[in-house]
Coordinates of C-alpha atoms and ligand atoms in Angstrom, one line a residue:
M1 CA 272.7 169.5 133.9
A2 CA 269.8 168.2 131.7
D3 CA 266.3 169.3 132.6
R4 CA 264.7 167.3 135.4
V5 CA 262.6 164.5 133.9
T6 CA 259.8 162.6 135.7
V7 CA 259.2 158.9 134.8
L8 CA 255.9 157.7 136.3
V9 CA 255.5 154.0 136.8
L10 CA 251.9 152.8 137.4
G11 CA 251.8 149.6 139.3
G12 CA 254.2 148.0 141.8
G13 CA 253.8 144.4 140.6
V14 CA 256.3 142.6 138.5
G15 CA 256.6 145.0 135.6
G16 CA 256.4 148.1 137.8
V17 CA 259.1 147.1 140.3
V18 CA 261.5 145.9 137.6
A19 CA 260.9 149.1 135.5
A20 CA 261.4 151.4 138.5
R21 CA 264.5 149.7 139.8
S22 CA 266.0 149.4 136.3
L23 CA 265.4 153.1 135.7
R24 CA 266.8 154.2 139.0
R25 CA 270.0 152.1 138.5
K26 CA 270.7 153.9 135.3
L27 CA 269.2 157.4 135.4
P28 CA 271.2 160.3 136.9
E29 CA 269.9 161.1 140.4
H30 CA 268.3 164.5 139.6
H31 CA 265.7 162.7 137.4
R32 CA 262.6 161.5 139.3
V33 CA 261.3 157.9 139.3
V34 CA 257.8 157.8 140.8
M35 CA 255.9 154.5 141.4
V36 CA 252.2 154.2 142.4
D37 CA 250.4 151.2 143.7
R38 CA 247.2 150.8 145.8
E39 CA 248.8 147.9 147.8
R40 CA 251.3 148.3 150.5
D41 CA 253.2 145.1 149.6
H42 CA 254.6 143.6 146.5
L43 CA 253.4 140.0 146.2
F44 CA 255.5 137.2 144.5
A45 CA 252.5 135.5 142.9
P46 CA 254.2 132.2 141.9
S47 CA 254.5 131.3 145.5
L48 CA 250.7 131.5 146.1
L49 CA 250.8 127.9 144.9
W50 CA 253.1 127.0 147.9
L51 CA 251.1 129.2 150.2
M52 CA 247.8 127.4 149.5
T53 CA 249.3 124.1 150.5
G54 CA 250.8 125.5 153.7
K55 CA 254.4 125.8 152.6
R56 CA 254.6 129.6 152.8
T57 CA 253.1 132.4 154.8
S58 CA 251.9 135.7 153.4
R59 CA 254.9 137.4 155.0
A60 CA 257.3 135.1 153.3
I61 CA 256.0 135.9 149.8
S62 CA 255.6 139.7 150.0
R63 CA 257.7 142.7 150.8
P64 CA 256.7 146.3 151.6
L65 CA 256.9 148.5 148.5
D66 CA 258.2 151.4 150.5
R67 CA 261.6 149.7 150.7
L68 CA 262.1 151.1 147.2
A69 CA 262.2 154.6 148.7
R70 CA 265.6 153.7 150.1
K71 CA 266.7 153.0 146.5
G72 CA 265.7 156.6 145.4
I73 CA 262.3 155.7 144.1
E74 CA 259.3 157.9 145.2
V75 CA 256.7 155.4 146.3
I76 CA 253.1 156.6 146.3
G77 CA 250.4 154.5 148.0
G78 CA 247.1 155.1 146.4
E79 CA 244.4 154.3 143.9
I80 CA 245.0 155.5 140.4
S81 CA 241.6 156.9 139.5
Q82 CA 242.3 158.7 136.1
I83 CA 244.9 158.5 133.4
D84 CA 245.0 161.0 130.5
P85 CA 247.4 159.4 128.0
D86 CA 247.5 162.5 125.8
T87 CA 248.9 164.7 128.5
R88 CA 250.4 161.9 130.6
R89 CA 248.6 163.3 133.6
V90 CA 247.5 160.8 136.3
R91 CA 245.2 161.3 139.3
V92 CA 245.9 159.3 142.4
V93 CA 243.7 159.0 145.5
E94 CA 246.5 158.6 148.0
H95 CA 246.3 156.7 151.2
S96 CA 248.6 155.8 154.1
Y97 CA 248.4 152.8 156.5
G98 CA 247.5 152.5 160.2
D99 CA 249.4 150.2 162.5
D100 CA 246.4 148.4 163.8
P101 CA 245.6 146.5 161.7
P102 CA 248.6 147.3 159.5
S103 CA 246.6 147.0 156.3
R104 CA 244.1 149.7 157.4
R105 CA 244.1 152.6 154.9
L106 CA 244.0 156.1 156.2
G107 CA 244.1 159.7 155.1
V108 CA 242.6 159.9 151.7
A109 CA 243.8 162.8 149.5
S110 CA 243.7 163.4 145.7
R111 CA 246.9 164.4 143.9
D112 CA 247.8 164.8 140.2
F113 CA 251.1 163.7 138.7
E114 CA 252.5 164.8 135.3
A115 CA 254.9 162.5 133.6
D116 CA 257.5 163.0 130.8
H117 CA 257.5 159.3 130.4
L118 CA 254.7 157.0 131.6
I119 CA 254.9 153.3 132.1
V120 CA 251.6 151.4 132.7
S121 CA 251.9 148.1 134.4
L122 CA 248.6 147.7 136.2
G123 CA 248.0 144.0 135.5
V124 CA 244.5 142.6 135.4
D125 CA 241.3 142.9 137.4
L126 CA 240.1 139.5 138.5
V127 CA 236.3 139.4 138.2
P128 CA 234.8 136.1 139.6
E129 CA 231.5 137.9 140.2
T130 CA 230.9 137.7 136.4
I131 CA 230.1 134.0 136.9
P132 CA 227.0 133.5 139.1
G133 CA 227.9 131.8 142.4
L134 CA 231.6 131.3 141.7
A135 CA 233.0 133.7 144.3
E136 CA 230.7 132.3 147.1
A137 CA 231.5 128.7 146.3
G138 CA 235.2 128.5 145.9
H139 CA 238.7 129.7 146.6
N140 CA 240.3 132.2 144.2
F141 CA 243.9 131.0 144.5
Y142 CA 245.0 133.8 142.2
T143 CA 244.7 136.2 145.1
L144 CA 246.5 136.2 148.5
A145 CA 243.1 136.1 150.4
G146 CA 241.9 133.2 148.2
A147 CA 245.1 131.2 148.5
E148 CA 244.9 131.7 152.3
S149 CA 241.3 130.6 152.5
L150 CA 242.2 127.5 150.5
Q151 CA 245.0 126.7 152.9
R152 CA 242.6 126.9 155.8
A153 CA 240.0 124.8 154.1
L154 CA 242.6 122.2 153.3
T155 CA 243.5 121.9 157.0
D156 CA 239.9 120.6 157.8
F157 CA 239.7 118.6 154.6
N158 CA 239.6 114.8 155.1
G159 CA 239.2 113.6 151.5
G160 CA 236.5 113.9 148.9
P161 CA 236.2 115.5 145.5
I162 CA 238.3 118.6 144.7
V163 CA 237.7 120.6 141.6
V164 CA 240.3 122.9 140.0
L165 CA 238.5 125.1 137.5
T166 CA 239.6 127.7 134.9
A167 CA 236.6 130.0 134.3
T168 CA 237.8 131.3 130.9
P169 CA 240.2 129.9 128.3
A170 CA 242.8 132.7 128.7
Y171 CA 244.4 133.8 132.0
K172 CA 247.8 134.8 133.4
C173 CA 250.4 132.1 134.0
P174 CA 248.8 129.3 131.9
A175 CA 250.7 126.7 133.8
A176 CA 249.3 127.7 137.3
P177 CA 246.0 125.7 137.4
Y178 CA 247.8 122.6 136.2
E179 CA 250.5 123.1 138.9
A180 CA 247.8 123.8 141.4
A181 CA 246.0 120.5 140.7
M182 CA 249.3 118.5 141.0
L183 CA 250.3 120.3 144.2
L184 CA 246.9 119.8 145.8
L185 CA 247.1 116.1 145.1
D186 CA 250.7 115.9 146.4
H187 CA 249.5 117.7 149.6
C188 CA 246.7 115.3 150.1
R189 CA 249.0 112.3 149.6
R190 CA 251.5 113.6 152.1
R191 CA 248.6 114.0 154.6
G192 CA 247.6 110.4 154.0
I193 CA 244.3 111.2 152.5
G194 CA 245.3 110.8 148.8
E195 CA 243.3 107.5 148.5
R196 CA 240.2 109.3 149.6
T197 CA 240.7 112.3 147.4
Q198 CA 239.7 112.7 143.7
I199 CA 240.9 115.7 141.8
D200 CA 239.2 116.8 138.6
L201 CA 240.5 119.7 136.5
Y202 CA 237.8 121.4 134.5
A203 CA 239.3 123.7 131.9
A204 CA 237.5 126.2 129.6
E205 CA 240.5 125.9 127.2
P206 CA 240.9 123.0 124.8
G207 CA 244.3 121.9 126.3
P208 CA 247.0 123.1 128.7
M209 CA 249.2 126.1 127.6
G210 CA 247.8 126.2 124.0
V211 CA 250.2 128.9 122.8
T212 CA 253.2 126.6 123.4
G213 CA 252.0 124.1 120.7
P214 CA 250.4 120.7 120.6
E215 CA 253.5 118.8 121.7
V216 CA 254.1 120.8 124.9
S217 CA 250.4 120.9 125.6
A218 CA 250.1 117.1 125.4
Q219 CA 253.2 116.7 127.6
V220 CA 251.6 118.9 130.3
R221 CA 248.3 117.0 130.0
R222 CA 250.2 113.7 130.5
M223 CA 252.0 115.1 133.6
V224 CA 248.6 115.8 135.1
E225 CA 246.8 112.6 134.0
D226 CA 249.7 110.3 135.0
Q227 CA 249.2 111.4 138.6
G228 CA 245.6 110.3 138.5
I229 CA 244.0 113.7 138.1
T230 CA 241.0 113.6 135.6
Y231 CA 241.2 116.3 133.0
H232 CA 238.1 117.8 131.3
P233 CA 239.0 120.3 128.6
E234 CA 236.6 122.6 126.9
H235 CA 234.2 122.9 129.9
Q236 CA 233.0 126.5 130.1
V237 CA 231.5 127.2 133.5
T238 CA 228.2 129.0 133.5
A239 CA 227.1 128.9 137.1
V240 CA 228.1 127.5 140.5
D241 CA 225.7 126.6 143.4
A242 CA 227.6 127.2 146.6
S243 CA 225.0 125.4 148.8
A244 CA 224.5 122.3 146.6
K245 CA 228.3 122.4 145.7
T246 CA 227.7 121.9 142.0
I247 CA 229.1 123.4 138.9
T248 CA 227.1 123.8 135.7
F249 CA 228.9 124.0 132.3
A250 CA 227.7 125.3 128.9
N251 CA 227.8 121.8 127.4
G252 CA 225.2 120.6 129.9
V253 CA 227.6 118.7 132.2
T254 CA 227.5 119.2 135.9
A255 CA 230.1 118.4 138.5
T256 CA 230.1 118.3 142.3
F257 CA 232.9 119.2 144.7
D258 CA 233.8 119.4 148.4
L259 CA 236.5 121.9 147.6
L260 CA 236.7 124.3 144.6
A261 CA 239.9 126.1 143.6
Y262 CA 239.4 128.4 140.7
V263 CA 241.1 130.8 138.3
P264 CA 238.6 133.7 137.8
P265 CA 237.9 135.7 134.6
H266 CA 240.3 138.5 133.9
R267 CA 239.8 142.0 132.3
A268 CA 241.8 145.2 132.0
P269 CA 241.6 147.5 135.0
Q270 CA 238.7 149.9 134.8
V271 CA 241.0 152.9 134.9
I272 CA 242.7 151.6 131.8
R273 CA 239.5 151.1 130.0
D274 CA 238.2 154.5 131.0
A275 CA 241.4 156.1 129.7
G276 CA 240.7 154.8 126.1
L277 CA 243.9 152.7 126.2
V278 CA 242.4 149.4 125.2
D279 CA 241.3 148.2 121.7
E280 CA 238.6 145.7 120.7
S281 CA 240.7 142.8 122.3
G282 CA 240.0 144.4 125.7
W283 CA 243.7 144.9 126.3
V284 CA 246.3 147.6 125.5
P285 CA 247.8 147.4 122.0
V286 CA 251.5 148.1 121.9
D287 CA 254.5 147.8 119.6
R288 CA 255.6 144.2 120.3
H289 CA 259.3 145.1 120.6
T290 CA 259.2 148.6 122.2
L291 CA 255.9 148.3 124.2
H292 CA 255.1 151.9 123.0
T293 CA 251.3 152.6 123.0
R294 CA 249.8 154.9 120.3
F295 CA 250.3 157.8 122.7
P296 CA 253.7 159.6 122.7
E297 CA 256.0 158.5 125.6
V298 CA 253.3 156.2 127.0
Y299 CA 254.3 152.5 127.4
A300 CA 252.3 149.5 128.6
I301 CA 253.9 146.3 129.8
G302 CA 252.9 143.0 131.4
D303 CA 249.5 141.5 131.8
V304 CA 247.6 144.7 130.7
T305 CA 248.9 144.4 127.1
G306 CA 247.4 142.5 124.2
I307 CA 250.2 141.3 121.8
P308 CA 248.9 139.2 118.9
L309 CA 251.0 136.4 117.7
E310 CA 251.1 135.1 114.1
M311 CA 249.6 131.7 115.3
G312 CA 246.4 133.5 116.1
K313 CA 246.5 133.7 119.9
P314 CA 247.9 136.5 122.0
L315 CA 251.2 136.3 123.9
P316 CA 250.4 134.7 127.2
K317 CA 250.3 136.8 130.3
A318 CA 253.2 136.0 132.6
G319 CA 255.6 137.6 134.9
V320 CA 258.6 136.5 132.9
F321 CA 257.3 138.7 130.0
A322 CA 256.5 141.6 132.3
E323 CA 260.0 141.5 133.7
R324 CA 261.7 141.4 130.3
Q325 CA 259.4 144.1 128.8
A326 CA 260.1 146.3 131.9
K327 CA 263.9 146.1 131.3
A328 CA 263.6 146.9 127.6
V329 CA 261.3 149.9 128.2
A330 CA 263.5 151.2 131.1
Q331 CA 266.6 150.9 128.9
N332 CA 264.9 152.8 126.0
I333 CA 263.8 155.6 128.3
V334 CA 267.3 156.0 129.8
H335 CA 268.7 156.1 126.3
N336 CA 266.1 158.7 125.3
I337 CA 266.9 160.9 128.3
T338 CA 270.6 160.5 128.5
G339 CA 271.7 159.4 125.1
K340 CA 273.7 156.7 126.8
G341 CA 273.6 152.9 126.1
E342 CA 272.0 151.2 123.2
P343 CA 268.2 151.0 122.4
S344 CA 266.7 147.7 123.5
A345 CA 263.9 145.5 122.2
F346 CA 261.7 142.9 123.9
D347 CA 262.4 139.6 122.1
G348 CA 259.5 137.4 123.1
Y349 CA 261.7 134.9 125.0
G350 CA 259.9 133.3 128.0
A351 CA 260.6 130.5 130.5
C352 CA 258.7 129.0 133.4
F353 CA 258.9 126.2 136.0
I354 CA 256.0 123.8 136.3
E355 CA 255.7 122.4 139.8
T356 CA 254.5 118.8 139.6
G357 CA 254.6 117.9 143.4
A358 CA 256.9 115.5 145.3
G359 CA 259.6 118.1 145.2
K360 CA 259.9 118.1 141.4
A361 CA 259.4 120.7 138.7
G362 CA 259.5 120.7 134.9
F363 CA 260.9 123.7 132.9
G364 CA 259.5 125.2 129.7
A365 CA 261.4 127.8 127.7
G366 CA 261.6 129.3 124.2
D367 CA 260.9 132.0 121.7
F368 CA 257.2 133.0 121.7
Y369 CA 257.8 135.5 118.8
A370 CA 259.1 132.7 116.5
E371 CA 257.0 132.5 113.4
P372 CA 254.8 130.9 112.3
T373 CA 254.5 129.3 115.8
P374 CA 256.3 129.8 119.1
Q375 CA 259.3 127.4 119.5
I376 CA 259.0 126.1 123.1
K377 CA 260.8 123.1 124.7
L378 CA 259.6 121.4 127.9
H379 CA 262.2 119.7 130.1
R380 CA 260.9 116.9 132.2
P381 CA 260.3 117.3 135.9
S382 CA 263.3 116.8 138.2
R383 CA 264.4 117.7 141.8
R384 CA 267.1 120.0 140.3
R385 CA 264.4 122.1 138.5
H386 CA 262.4 122.4 141.7
M387 CA 265.5 123.7 143.4
G388 CA 265.8 126.2 140.5
K389 CA 262.3 127.5 141.3
L390 CA 263.2 127.8 145.0
L391 CA 266.3 129.8 144.0
F392 CA 264.3 132.0 141.7
E393 CA 261.9 133.0 144.5
K394 CA 264.8 133.8 146.8
N395 CA 266.6 135.8 144.1
W396 CA 263.5 137.7 143.2
F397 CA 263.4 139.6 146.5
R398 CA 267.1 139.9 146.7
R399 CA 267.4 141.4 143.3
W400 CA 264.3 143.7 143.1
L401 CA 263.2 144.5 146.7
Ligands
FAD1 C1 249.1 131.8 141.2 C2 250.0 132.5 140.2 C3 251.2 131.9 139.8 C4 252.0 132.5 138.9 N1 253.2 132.0 138.5 C5 253.9 132.5 137.6 C6 255.2 131.9 137.2 O1 255.6 130.9 137.7 N2 255.9 132.6 136.2 C7 255.4 133.7 135.6 O2 256.1 134.2 134.7 N3 254.3 134.3 136.0 C8 253.5 133.7 136.9 N4 252.3 134.3 137.3 C9 251.9 135.5 136.6 C10 252.5 136.8 137.1 O3 252.4 137.0 138.5 C11 251.9 138.0 136.3 O4 252.0 137.8 135.0 C12 252.7 139.3 136.6 O5 252.6 139.6 138.0 C13 252.3 140.4 135.7 O6 253.0 141.6 136.1 P1 252.3 143.0 135.9 O7 253.3 144.0 136.4 O8 251.7 143.1 134.5 O9 251.0 143.0 136.9 P2 251.0 142.8 138.4 O10 252.2 142.1 138.9 O11 249.7 142.1 138.7 O12 251.0 144.2 139.1 C14 249.9 145.1 138.9 C15 249.9 146.1 140.0 O13 249.1 147.2 139.7 C16 248.4 147.6 140.9 N5 247.1 148.2 140.5 C17 246.2 147.8 139.6 N6 245.2 148.7 139.4 C18 245.6 149.8 140.2 C19 245.0 151.1 140.5 N7 243.9 151.5 139.9 N8 245.6 151.9 141.4 C20 246.7 151.5 142.0 N9 247.3 150.3 141.8 C21 246.8 149.5 140.9 C22 248.1 146.3 141.6 O14 247.9 146.5 143.0 C23 249.4 145.5 141.3 O15 250.4 145.6 142.3 C24 251.6 133.8 138.3 C25 250.4 134.4 138.7 C26 249.6 133.7 139.7 C27 248.3 134.4 140.1

C-alpha cells in the first residue's frame, strides 16, 4: 500500500466541492481528502437571481457541506486563518453549529493541517464598504443575505426607479448584472407595475461581457435595451447617499433610485494576500493549463486566480471555469499519487446561460483561450435554453452534493 497522502481542499464552493468529489471518486480509500469552509452550506450562486425575484428560497439553493462526509470526504467547518504555501501547512479556527438558530457558530478551536497536495479555491471577498454609502443604500445580490433583502424590498415595491449597478468593471459572472436587470423588469411586469417602473443599469465597464468580444457584447446590450432598460456604460460610482437615494459617478453624473441592486467590488481573500500568494494583479498567478502556483504541489482554481489572456484582459471569473479547473487539477493529483489515468489540462472552454425574463434564456459558449481573442458564440434566447438552466441547477446538486 502506498503511503497515506493528504489532499487538502480550501473552500467548499464550486471549485472546492468539484475538486473534493472528483478526488474522492478516483483516489484509493486510504488517502485522505479534507475540505475546509467557514460556511455550513454550499450555495448555488446562479440561483440567487431567481431568489431575489421570489422564485427560490435559500433552502432550495443550498445544501449542507457535511453531506460530503458520507462520500468519504473529511469536512472541516472553520475559518482558514493562515496558509504557508512553502510547507503547505494551514491553520483553521474550527467551529461547529448550534441548533437554535442553526447558523449560530459554537466551539472555537484552532487546528493545523499539513497537506501533501493543497488546492486553494477560496473565491473572492466582496467589499462594498470600499465605496462610501453603497452597503447602506442598496442590496448586494451577490450574497444570500443581499438577494433575500432585495426579495423583501420588492414585495413592498409599487413602481419607481430601480438602479442595477456594477461598482467596478471586473466581477465574477459578467452576465449576472445584465440578467438581474432583465429579471427585475420581468418581475415588475408580472406584478402589473411594469409601466410604473424604470430600470437603469449603470456599469463601470465599457460594455457587457467585454472578454467575449464586441459582437457578443453588442448582442447582450441589445437584449437589455430592447426590453426598455436604459444602459449607461463607463459610469464609475464614487459614493452613494442612502438617505437622499442618490448615486454619484466619477464623470459628474448623478442618479436617483427607489431600489438599488448592486455588484460590489471584489478582492482576493485576506488570508490569500497574507500568504504571499497574489501578484501585482491582486490575484493568484497560476499555470493556465495545470493551475499550479509557483509553490510545489500548491494549486489555485476558480475566482481567486488571475489568468491573463492574450487580448489583454484576464479570464473572467465564473463557476464554469472553477468546475473545469477543479476536474483537471483533481485528475493530475490522482495521476501523481497513483500513476493511473492520463494527465489533464484546463482548456479555457466556458459556457453560460443568460436569463432574459419571460421564461427565456440565451446561451453563450466558446474557447476563452483562443488567440488572439476568445471565440465565443451567443445563441438567442429561447424557452428551451431556460429549461436547460433549470436542469443545470437540478443536476448540480444531484451530481456534486
Ligand atoms: C449572482 C451570481 C450568479 C452567478 N451565475 C453564474 C453562472 O450562471 N455561471 C457561472 O459559471 N458562474 C456564475 N456565478 C459565479 C460563480 O458562482 C463563481 O465564479 C464560483 O462560485 C467560483 O467558485 P470558487 O470555488 O472559486 O469560489 P466560491 O464558489 O465563491 O467558493 C469559495 C468558498 O471559500 C470559502 N472561504 C473563503 N474564505 C474562507 C476562509 N478564510 N476560511 C474558510 N472558508 C473560506 C467561502 O465560504 C466559499 O464557500 C455567479 C455568481 C453570482 C454571485
